[in-house]
Coordinates of C-alpha atoms and ligand atoms in Angstrom, one line a residue:
M1 CA 0.0 0.0 0.0
A2 CA 1.8 3.1 -1.2
Q3 CA -0.9 5.3 0.3
N4 CA -0.3 7.1 3.6
I5 CA -2.4 5.0 6.0
R6 CA -4.3 7.0 8.6
V7 CA -7.0 5.5 10.6
R8 CA -8.9 6.8 13.6
F9 CA -10.8 5.4 16.6
A10 CA -13.6 7.9 17.2
P11 CA -15.5 7.1 20.3
S12 CA -18.1 9.3 21.9
P13 CA -17.3 10.0 25.6
T14 CA -20.6 8.7 26.9
G15 CA -19.4 6.2 29.5
P16 CA -16.8 3.4 29.7
L17 CA -15.6 1.8 26.6
H18 CA -17.4 -1.4 25.8
I19 CA -15.4 -4.4 24.8
G20 CA -16.7 -4.0 21.3
G21 CA -15.2 -0.4 21.1
V22 CA -12.0 -1.8 22.4
R23 CA -11.9 -4.3 19.5
T24 CA -12.6 -1.5 17.0
A25 CA -9.6 0.4 18.6
L26 CA -7.4 -2.7 18.4
Y27 CA -8.2 -3.5 14.7
N28 CA -7.5 0.1 13.9
Y29 CA -4.2 0.0 15.7
L30 CA -3.2 -3.3 14.1
F31 CA -4.1 -2.0 10.6
A32 CA -2.2 1.2 11.1
K33 CA 0.9 -0.5 12.5
K34 CA 0.9 -3.2 9.9
H35 CA 1.1 -0.5 7.1
Q36 CA 3.4 1.9 9.0
G37 CA 0.5 4.3 9.3
S38 CA -0.9 6.4 12.0
F39 CA -3.5 5.5 14.6
I40 CA -5.6 8.5 15.6
L41 CA -7.9 9.0 18.6
R42 CA -10.7 11.5 17.9
I43 CA -13.2 12.3 20.6
E44 CA -16.6 12.7 19.2
D45 CA -18.3 14.8 21.8
T46 CA -20.7 17.0 19.8
D47 CA -23.7 15.5 21.7
R48 CA -23.2 17.4 24.9
S49 CA -26.3 15.9 26.5
R50 CA -24.7 12.4 26.5
Y51 CA -21.2 13.7 27.6
V52 CA -19.9 11.9 30.7
Q53 CA -17.2 13.3 32.8
G54 CA -14.1 11.0 33.0
A55 CA -15.0 9.0 30.0
E56 CA -12.2 10.4 27.8
E57 CA -9.6 9.7 30.4
Y58 CA -11.0 6.2 30.7
I59 CA -10.6 5.7 27.0
V60 CA -7.0 6.9 26.9
D61 CA -6.2 4.7 30.1
S62 CA -7.7 1.7 28.4
L63 CA -5.7 2.0 25.3
N64 CA -2.5 2.5 27.3
W65 CA -3.2 -0.4 29.5
L66 CA -3.8 -2.7 26.4
G67 CA -0.5 -1.5 24.9
I68 CA -2.2 0.2 21.9
P69 CA -1.5 3.8 22.5
F70 CA -2.6 6.4 19.9
D71 CA -0.1 8.2 17.7
E72 CA -2.2 11.4 17.4
G73 CA -5.0 12.6 19.5
P74 CA -5.8 14.9 22.5
G75 CA -2.4 16.1 23.8
K76 CA -0.5 14.7 20.8
D77 CA -1.1 17.0 17.9
A78 CA 0.6 16.1 14.7
G79 CA -0.9 19.0 12.8
F80 CA -4.4 17.7 12.4
G81 CA -5.8 18.8 15.7
P82 CA -7.7 19.7 17.8
Y83 CA -8.9 16.0 18.2
R84 CA -12.0 16.7 20.3
Q85 CA -14.9 17.7 18.2
S86 CA -16.2 20.2 20.8
E87 CA -12.9 22.1 20.1
R88 CA -13.5 22.1 16.5
K89 CA -17.0 23.5 16.8
H90 CA -16.2 26.6 14.7
L91 CA -15.3 24.5 11.7
Y92 CA -18.6 22.7 10.9
K93 CA -20.9 25.5 10.2
E94 CA -18.8 26.6 7.2
Y95 CA -19.2 23.1 5.7
S96 CA -23.0 22.9 6.2
D97 CA -23.2 26.3 4.5
M98 CA -21.2 25.0 1.6
L99 CA -23.8 22.2 1.2
I100 CA -26.6 24.8 1.3
A101 CA -24.9 26.8 -1.3
S102 CA -24.4 23.8 -3.6
G103 CA -28.0 22.7 -3.1
N104 CA -27.2 19.6 -1.2
A105 CA -28.6 20.7 2.1
Y106 CA -31.5 23.0 3.2
Y107 CA -32.8 24.8 6.2
A108 CA -35.8 23.0 8.0
F109 CA -38.0 25.0 10.5
D110 CA -40.4 22.2 11.6
S111 CA -40.7 22.1 15.4
S112 CA -40.2 18.8 17.2
E113 CA -44.0 19.0 18.1
E114 CA -44.9 19.3 14.4
L115 CA -42.8 16.4 13.5
E116 CA -44.1 14.3 16.3
K117 CA -47.6 15.0 15.1
M118 CA -46.6 14.0 11.6
R119 CA -45.0 10.8 12.9
E120 CA -48.3 9.8 14.7
E121 CA -50.3 10.5 11.6
Y122 CA -48.2 8.2 9.6
E123 CA -48.3 5.5 12.2
S124 CA -52.1 5.7 12.4
K125 CA -52.0 4.7 8.7
S126 CA -49.4 2.0 9.6
E127 CA -46.7 3.9 7.7
T128 CA -43.3 5.2 8.7
F129 CA -42.6 8.9 8.6
I130 CA -39.5 9.6 6.7
Y131 CA -38.4 13.2 6.1
N132 CA -37.2 13.1 2.5
W133 CA -38.0 13.7 -1.1
H134 CA -41.6 12.3 -0.8
N135 CA -42.8 14.9 1.6
R136 CA -40.2 17.6 2.0
G137 CA -42.1 19.8 -0.5
R138 CA -45.0 19.9 2.1
L139 CA -42.9 20.5 5.2
K140 CA -41.5 23.7 6.6
N141 CA -38.1 24.2 5.0
S142 CA -36.1 26.3 2.5
L143 CA -37.2 24.1 -0.3
S144 CA -40.9 24.7 0.2
L145 CA -41.0 28.3 1.6
S146 CA -40.1 31.4 -0.3
S147 CA -36.7 32.8 0.1
D148 CA -37.9 35.9 1.8
D149 CA -39.7 33.8 4.4
V150 CA -36.6 31.8 4.9
V151 CA -34.4 34.9 5.3
N152 CA -37.0 36.3 7.7
R153 CA -37.2 33.3 9.9
I154 CA -33.4 33.1 10.1
S155 CA -32.9 36.7 10.9
R156 CA -35.5 36.8 13.6
G157 CA -33.8 33.9 15.2
D158 CA -36.3 31.1 14.6
H159 CA -35.0 27.6 15.5
Y160 CA -33.8 25.6 12.5
V161 CA -31.8 22.6 11.5
I162 CA -29.9 21.9 8.3
R163 CA -30.8 18.7 6.6
F164 CA -29.1 16.8 3.9
K165 CA -31.0 16.7 0.6
S166 CA -30.7 13.0 -0.3
P167 CA -31.2 12.1 -3.9
H168 CA -34.7 11.0 -4.9
S169 CA -34.2 7.9 -6.9
E170 CA -30.8 6.5 -7.4
S171 CA -29.1 3.2 -6.8
I172 CA -25.8 3.7 -5.2
V173 CA -23.1 1.1 -4.9
L174 CA -21.1 1.2 -1.6
N175 CA -18.0 -0.7 -1.1
D176 CA -16.9 -2.3 2.2
I177 CA -13.6 -4.1 2.5
I178 CA -15.2 -6.9 4.6
R179 CA -18.7 -7.0 3.0
G180 CA -18.0 -6.3 -0.6
N181 CA -20.4 -4.2 -2.7
I182 CA -23.7 -3.1 -1.1
T183 CA -26.4 -1.5 -3.3
V184 CA -28.6 1.1 -1.6
D185 CA -31.7 2.7 -3.1
T186 CA -31.6 6.4 -2.1
Q187 CA -35.5 6.5 -2.1
L188 CA -35.3 4.9 1.3
L189 CA -32.9 7.4 2.8
D190 CA -34.1 10.2 5.1
D191 CA -32.9 13.7 4.9
K192 CA -30.6 13.5 8.0
V193 CA -30.0 16.5 10.1
L194 CA -26.4 17.7 9.7
F195 CA -26.5 20.8 11.9
K196 CA -28.6 21.4 14.9
S197 CA -30.3 24.4 16.4
D198 CA -27.8 24.4 19.3
G199 CA -25.1 25.4 16.8
M200 CA -23.5 22.0 16.9
P201 CA -23.1 19.5 14.0
T202 CA -24.5 16.1 14.2
Y203 CA -22.4 13.0 14.3
H204 CA -22.7 12.6 10.5
L205 CA -21.4 16.0 9.4
A206 CA -18.7 16.3 12.0
N207 CA -17.5 12.7 11.3
I208 CA -17.2 13.3 7.5
V209 CA -15.6 16.7 7.8
D210 CA -13.1 15.5 10.3
D211 CA -12.3 12.3 8.4
H212 CA -11.6 14.5 5.3
L213 CA -9.6 17.2 7.2
M214 CA -7.6 14.5 9.1
K215 CA -6.8 12.7 5.9
I216 CA -8.3 9.5 7.1
S217 CA -7.6 6.7 4.6
H218 CA -9.6 3.8 6.1
V219 CA -12.7 4.0 8.3
I220 CA -12.8 0.8 10.5
R221 CA -15.8 0.8 12.7
G222 CA -18.6 -1.3 14.2
E223 CA -21.3 -2.8 12.0
E224 CA -24.0 -0.5 13.7
W225 CA -22.7 2.2 11.4
L226 CA -23.3 0.4 8.2
P227 CA -26.8 2.0 7.8
S228 CA -25.1 5.4 7.8
L229 CA -22.6 4.4 5.1
A230 CA -24.8 5.6 2.2
L231 CA -25.3 9.0 3.7
H232 CA -21.6 9.3 4.4
V233 CA -20.7 8.4 0.8
L234 CA -23.3 10.8 -0.5
L235 CA -21.8 13.5 1.8
Y236 CA -18.3 12.9 0.3
R237 CA -19.9 13.2 -3.2
A238 CA -21.7 16.4 -2.3
F239 CA -18.4 18.0 -1.0
G240 CA -16.6 16.7 -4.0
W241 CA -14.1 14.8 -1.8
E242 CA -12.6 11.4 -2.3
P243 CA -14.1 9.1 0.3
P244 CA -11.9 6.9 2.5
Q245 CA -12.2 3.1 2.2
F246 CA -14.6 1.5 4.7
A247 CA -14.6 -1.6 6.8
H248 CA -17.5 -2.4 9.1
L249 CA -16.6 -4.9 11.8
P250 CA -19.0 -7.7 12.9
L251 CA -21.2 -7.4 16.0
I252 CA -20.0 -9.1 19.2
M253 CA -22.7 -11.5 20.3
K254 CA -23.7 -12.8 23.8
P255 CA -21.9 -16.0 24.8
E256 CA -25.1 -18.1 23.9
G257 CA -25.0 -16.6 20.5
K258 CA -28.3 -14.7 20.4
G259 CA -28.3 -11.0 20.5
K260 CA -25.6 -8.3 20.8
L261 CA -23.4 -8.3 23.9
S262 CA -24.5 -5.3 25.8
K263 CA -23.0 -3.1 28.4
R264 CA -25.3 -4.7 31.0
D265 CA -24.5 -8.3 30.1
G266 CA -21.1 -8.6 31.8
D267 CA -21.7 -8.2 35.4
K268 CA -25.1 -10.1 35.0
M269 CA -23.3 -13.0 33.4
G270 CA -20.3 -12.9 35.6
F271 CA -17.6 -11.6 33.4
P272 CA -16.4 -8.1 32.6
V273 CA -17.4 -6.3 29.4
F274 CA -15.1 -3.3 30.1
P275 CA -11.3 -3.2 30.0
L276 CA -10.9 -1.3 33.2
E277 CA -13.3 -0.9 36.2
W278 CA -15.7 2.0 35.8
K279 CA -17.4 4.0 38.5
N280 CA -20.3 6.1 37.1
P281 CA -21.1 9.5 38.7
E282 CA -23.8 7.9 40.7
G283 CA -21.1 5.6 42.3
D284 CA -22.2 2.3 40.6
V285 CA -19.2 0.1 39.7
S286 CA -18.9 -2.0 36.5
S287 CA -16.0 -4.5 36.8
G288 CA -13.0 -4.4 34.4
Y289 CA -10.6 -6.9 33.0
R290 CA -7.6 -5.1 34.6
E291 CA -9.1 -5.2 38.1
N292 CA -10.2 -8.8 37.6
G293 CA -6.6 -9.8 37.3
Y294 CA -6.4 -10.2 33.5
L295 CA -3.2 -9.5 31.6
P296 CA -3.5 -7.0 28.7
E297 CA -1.9 -9.6 26.5
A298 CA -4.8 -12.0 27.2
V299 CA -7.4 -9.4 26.5
V300 CA -5.8 -8.3 23.2
N301 CA -5.4 -12.0 22.0
M302 CA -8.9 -12.8 22.8
L303 CA -10.2 -9.6 21.1
A304 CA -8.0 -10.1 18.0
L305 CA -9.7 -13.5 17.3
L306 CA -13.2 -12.2 18.0
G307 CA -14.1 -11.5 14.4
W308 CA -10.8 -12.2 12.7
N309 CA -8.7 -15.4 12.0
P310 CA -5.3 -15.8 10.5
G311 CA -6.4 -18.7 8.2
T312 CA -4.1 -21.0 10.2
E313 CA -4.4 -23.0 13.4
Q314 CA -2.4 -20.4 15.4
E315 CA -4.2 -19.1 18.5
W316 CA -1.6 -17.4 20.6
F317 CA -0.5 -14.1 19.3
S318 CA 1.7 -11.4 20.6
L319 CA 0.9 -7.9 19.6
T320 CA 3.9 -7.9 17.2
E321 CA 2.6 -11.1 15.6
L322 CA -0.9 -9.7 15.2
V323 CA 0.5 -6.6 13.6
D324 CA 2.3 -8.8 11.2
Q325 CA -0.6 -11.1 10.3
F326 CA -3.7 -8.9 10.7
D327 CA -5.6 -8.3 7.5
L328 CA -9.0 -6.7 7.1
E329 CA -9.9 -9.1 4.3
R330 CA -9.8 -11.9 6.9
V331 CA -12.3 -10.2 9.2
H332 CA -15.6 -12.1 9.3
K333 CA -19.0 -10.8 8.2
S334 CA -21.1 -12.6 10.7
G335 CA -21.4 -11.9 14.4
A336 CA -18.6 -13.1 16.7
K337 CA -19.7 -15.0 19.8
F338 CA -18.1 -13.8 23.0
D339 CA -16.5 -16.6 25.0
P340 CA -15.5 -15.7 28.6
E341 CA -14.0 -19.1 29.2
K342 CA -11.6 -18.7 26.2
T343 CA -10.5 -15.4 27.7
K344 CA -9.5 -17.3 30.8
W345 CA -7.6 -19.9 28.7
F346 CA -5.6 -17.0 27.1
Q347 CA -5.1 -15.6 30.5
H348 CA -3.7 -18.8 31.8
H349 CA -1.4 -19.1 28.9
Y350 CA 0.0 -15.5 29.4
L351 CA 0.5 -15.9 33.1
Q352 CA 2.7 -18.9 32.4
Q353 CA 4.9 -16.7 30.2
I354 CA 5.7 -14.3 33.0
D355 CA 9.3 -14.8 34.3
N356 CA 9.2 -16.3 37.8
A357 CA 11.1 -13.5 39.4
L358 CA 8.8 -10.9 38.0
L359 CA 5.8 -13.0 39.0
A360 CA 7.1 -13.4 42.5
N361 CA 7.4 -9.6 42.7
Q362 CA 3.8 -9.2 41.6
F363 CA 2.6 -11.8 44.0
A364 CA 4.6 -10.6 47.0
P365 CA 2.3 -7.9 48.0
I366 CA -0.8 -10.2 47.7
A367 CA 0.9 -13.0 49.8
E368 CA 2.2 -10.6 52.4
A369 CA -1.1 -8.9 52.9
R370 CA -3.0 -12.2 53.1
A371 CA -0.5 -13.7 55.5
Q372 CA -0.5 -10.6 57.6
E373 CA -4.3 -10.7 57.7
L374 CA -4.4 -14.4 58.7
L375 CA -1.6 -14.3 61.2
N376 CA -2.7 -11.1 62.7
E377 CA 0.8 -9.7 62.5
S378 CA 1.8 -6.2 61.6
S379 CA 4.1 -7.4 58.8
A380 CA 4.8 -10.6 57.1
E381 CA 7.9 -10.4 55.1
I382 CA 8.5 -13.2 52.7
D383 CA 11.9 -14.2 51.4
N384 CA 12.2 -13.3 47.7
Q385 CA 14.3 -16.4 46.6
K386 CA 11.8 -18.6 48.4
L387 CA 8.9 -16.8 46.8
I388 CA 10.4 -17.3 43.3
K389 CA 10.6 -21.1 43.9
I390 CA 7.0 -21.2 45.3
V391 CA 5.7 -19.3 42.3
A392 CA 7.5 -21.7 39.9
L393 CA 5.8 -24.7 41.6
L394 CA 2.3 -23.1 41.6
K395 CA 2.2 -21.3 38.3
E396 CA 0.9 -24.1 36.2
R397 CA -2.2 -24.4 38.3
A398 CA -2.9 -20.6 38.3
T399 CA -4.8 -18.6 35.9
F400 CA -4.7 -15.3 37.9
L401 CA -2.2 -14.0 40.3
E402 CA -4.7 -14.5 43.1
D403 CA -4.8 -18.2 42.4
L404 CA -1.3 -18.5 43.5
W405 CA -2.5 -17.8 47.0
E406 CA -5.4 -20.2 46.7
Q407 CA -2.9 -22.9 45.6
G408 CA -0.2 -22.2 47.9
D409 CA -1.4 -20.5 51.2
F410 CA 0.1 -23.4 53.2
F411 CA 3.6 -22.2 52.2
F412 CA 3.1 -19.1 54.3
I413 CA 0.8 -20.4 57.1
A414 CA 0.9 -23.7 58.8
P415 CA -2.4 -25.6 58.9
T416 CA -4.0 -25.6 62.2
C417 CA -6.9 -27.9 61.2
Y418 CA -7.3 -30.5 58.4
D419 CA -9.9 -31.1 55.7
E420 CA -12.4 -33.4 57.3
K421 CA -13.0 -35.7 54.4
A422 CA -9.3 -36.1 53.6
A423 CA -8.4 -36.6 57.3
K424 CA -10.9 -39.4 57.5
K425 CA -9.2 -41.1 54.6
A426 CA -5.6 -40.3 55.5
F427 CA -5.3 -40.2 59.2
K428 CA -5.4 -43.9 60.4
E429 CA -4.4 -45.5 63.7
D430 CA -0.9 -46.2 62.6
S431 CA -0.4 -42.6 61.1
P432 CA 1.2 -41.1 64.2
M433 CA 3.8 -43.9 64.3
I434 CA 4.5 -43.5 60.5
L435 CA 4.6 -39.8 60.7
S436 CA 6.8 -39.7 63.6
Q437 CA 9.4 -41.9 61.8
V438 CA 9.0 -39.6 58.6
K439 CA 9.7 -36.7 60.9
N440 CA 13.0 -38.3 62.1
L441 CA 13.9 -39.1 58.7
V442 CA 13.4 -35.5 57.6
L443 CA 15.5 -34.2 60.4
S444 CA 18.3 -36.5 59.4
I445 CA 18.6 -35.3 55.8
D446 CA 21.6 -33.0 55.2
D447 CA 21.2 -32.1 51.5
F448 CA 17.7 -30.6 51.7
V449 CA 16.9 -30.7 48.0
P450 CA 13.7 -32.4 46.6
E451 CA 15.6 -35.3 45.0
A452 CA 17.4 -36.2 48.2
I453 CA 14.3 -35.9 50.2
S454 CA 12.4 -38.1 47.8
K455 CA 15.1 -40.7 47.6
K456 CA 15.4 -41.0 51.4
I457 CA 11.6 -41.1 52.1
K458 CA 10.7 -43.4 49.1
G459 CA 13.6 -45.7 50.0
W460 CA 12.4 -45.9 53.6
I461 CA 8.8 -46.7 52.4
V462 CA 9.9 -49.5 50.1
A463 CA 12.4 -51.0 52.7
N464 CA 9.6 -51.1 55.4
D465 CA 6.9 -52.2 53.0
H466 CA 4.6 -49.4 54.1
G467 CA 2.7 -48.6 50.8
F468 CA 3.0 -45.1 49.3
G469 CA -0.6 -43.9 50.1
K470 CA -0.3 -44.8 53.7
V471 CA 2.7 -42.4 54.0
M472 CA 2.2 -39.8 51.4
M473 CA -1.4 -39.0 52.2
P474 CA -1.1 -38.2 55.9
L475 CA 2.2 -36.5 55.1
R476 CA 0.6 -34.2 52.6
L477 CA -2.3 -33.5 54.9
A478 CA 0.1 -32.7 57.7
L479 CA 1.9 -30.1 55.6
V480 CA -0.9 -28.7 53.6
G481 CA -4.1 -29.2 55.6
E482 CA -5.9 -30.5 52.5
M483 CA -5.1 -32.7 49.5
K484 CA -3.8 -30.0 47.2
G485 CA -0.6 -28.5 46.2
P486 CA 2.5 -29.5 44.1
D487 CA 4.9 -32.5 44.8
V488 CA 5.2 -33.3 48.5
F489 CA 9.1 -33.4 48.2
D490 CA 9.1 -30.0 46.6
I491 CA 6.9 -28.7 49.5
I492 CA 9.2 -30.3 52.2
S493 CA 12.3 -28.8 50.6
L494 CA 10.8 -25.4 50.5
L495 CA 9.3 -25.5 54.1
G496 CA 12.7 -26.6 55.4
S497 CA 13.4 -29.4 57.9
E498 CA 12.2 -27.6 61.1
E499 CA 9.1 -26.3 59.7
T500 CA 8.3 -29.7 58.1
A501 CA 9.0 -31.5 61.4
S502 CA 6.8 -29.1 63.4
R503 CA 3.9 -29.5 61.0
I504 CA 4.2 -33.3 61.2
Q505 CA 4.3 -33.1 65.0
H506 CA 1.1 -30.9 65.0
A507 CA -0.6 -33.6 62.9
I508 CA 0.6 -36.3 65.3
D509 CA -0.8 -34.5 68.3
H510 CA -4.0 -33.8 66.5
I511 CA -4.5 -37.5 65.6
D512 CA -3.6 -38.5 69.1
Q513 CA -6.0 -36.2 70.7
K514 CA -9.0 -37.9 68.9
Ligands
LIG601 N1 -18.6 8.4 17.4 C1 -19.0 7.2 16.8 C2 -19.1 6.1 17.9 O1 -19.2 6.4 19.0 C3 -18.0 6.8 15.8 C4 -18.5 6.0 14.6 C5 -17.4 6.0 13.5 O2 -16.3 5.5 13.7 O3 -17.6 6.6 12.5 O4 -19.0 5.0 17.7

């Protein structure tokens, strides 16, 4: 592609960014980077009634957390700014005036009450009211009124909007990179409002003007904007501008496949639909992937495959690999089913990739806080080298950082009681005798590495014909408190001989007391 690739993500700051919006941002980012282009963030905030404080910061934070920062946008002007539409307000009127002058737009003075009445009349005849060629000659606008009347109304300050004059009867062919050619009959289009009485452009006008002024080469956005494509293409034509190329991404469906995944679905169905936690001004909290312990790599990988596939069996992709392989032509047309379990699968994979020392650093505050809480101590410092070894042992069983604690709490706190069901099975009459011998054995080992411990204990079991279960089950229970955890010899080695002996003794006392 010799063309200078410039794409934009153009959210409206009306609340937190839904996961569908995040995917749109990601696909824009991947496409831009693949073609050495620019990824632009444009804040579409012309509808001030829907503006939500904090939403823009949330969008920027989300992109940064995911590792897909914008190249141009608010605070990063590359000569095409400002990037907030509210700061470009002064620009749009000129463009709607241009359309009036060229006969592609007109003033409309109909009040909302009048339009409402009209709508009801149509509905009573089971028809739909569309403001367009078939009735605009009978409505209150600069096409039906005399020019004096129009000038009068404007000069006395009557409310008006500016509408696009869509062509009466024409078949236009729209091209979409993902969907191919789409033919639309302009008869069915309504004369959309381009400019509102509050002096603000509508989404349609501002979007086209900005895409043109910002030299956007490709518009990559959600399928919900496909119905607006005809109007957008007609607007480009009316201005005499070359349109960008378009790609409309498939919808993201609920996990069961029926219906669009909505903002409300997540917390209802038990998974986040937002990248970061969001607190609305009323104080309600919606959960986010970050706060739920997900790694950005997992979220990016999951989203990349939600509507796109590389045409191979590969499922794990780093961001660099995605940039390399992403292709708009391989984006699907049909809706993509959201799969929260698959996201966990990605998360498990990416947690395994984290270097043990780094993982130990991330886990340390969690482990220390939990241990402190349970031991009722003011501080619980954990030896770093030991933590690295613990993390290495537990990692495979963990999907989230928090799971490391669930899996390995016993490394930090000695069990005081034992899982009842397991105790019934493992603690037998001869267990105190067996455990006491194991304890002595453990205390006699010099080289306290798992291999040496294993060799010694296993050798003793075989020599005394005890049977493995009879020894290993009560031993694990004594050390862990339940039947979980990694290899017993690894546990013993990490606990050290004294701690192991003390835990064994505690179990012996417990059995004896019964
Ligand atoms: N502001 C629109 C939105 O919130 C942008 C649509 C587009 O990308 O053209 O999704």
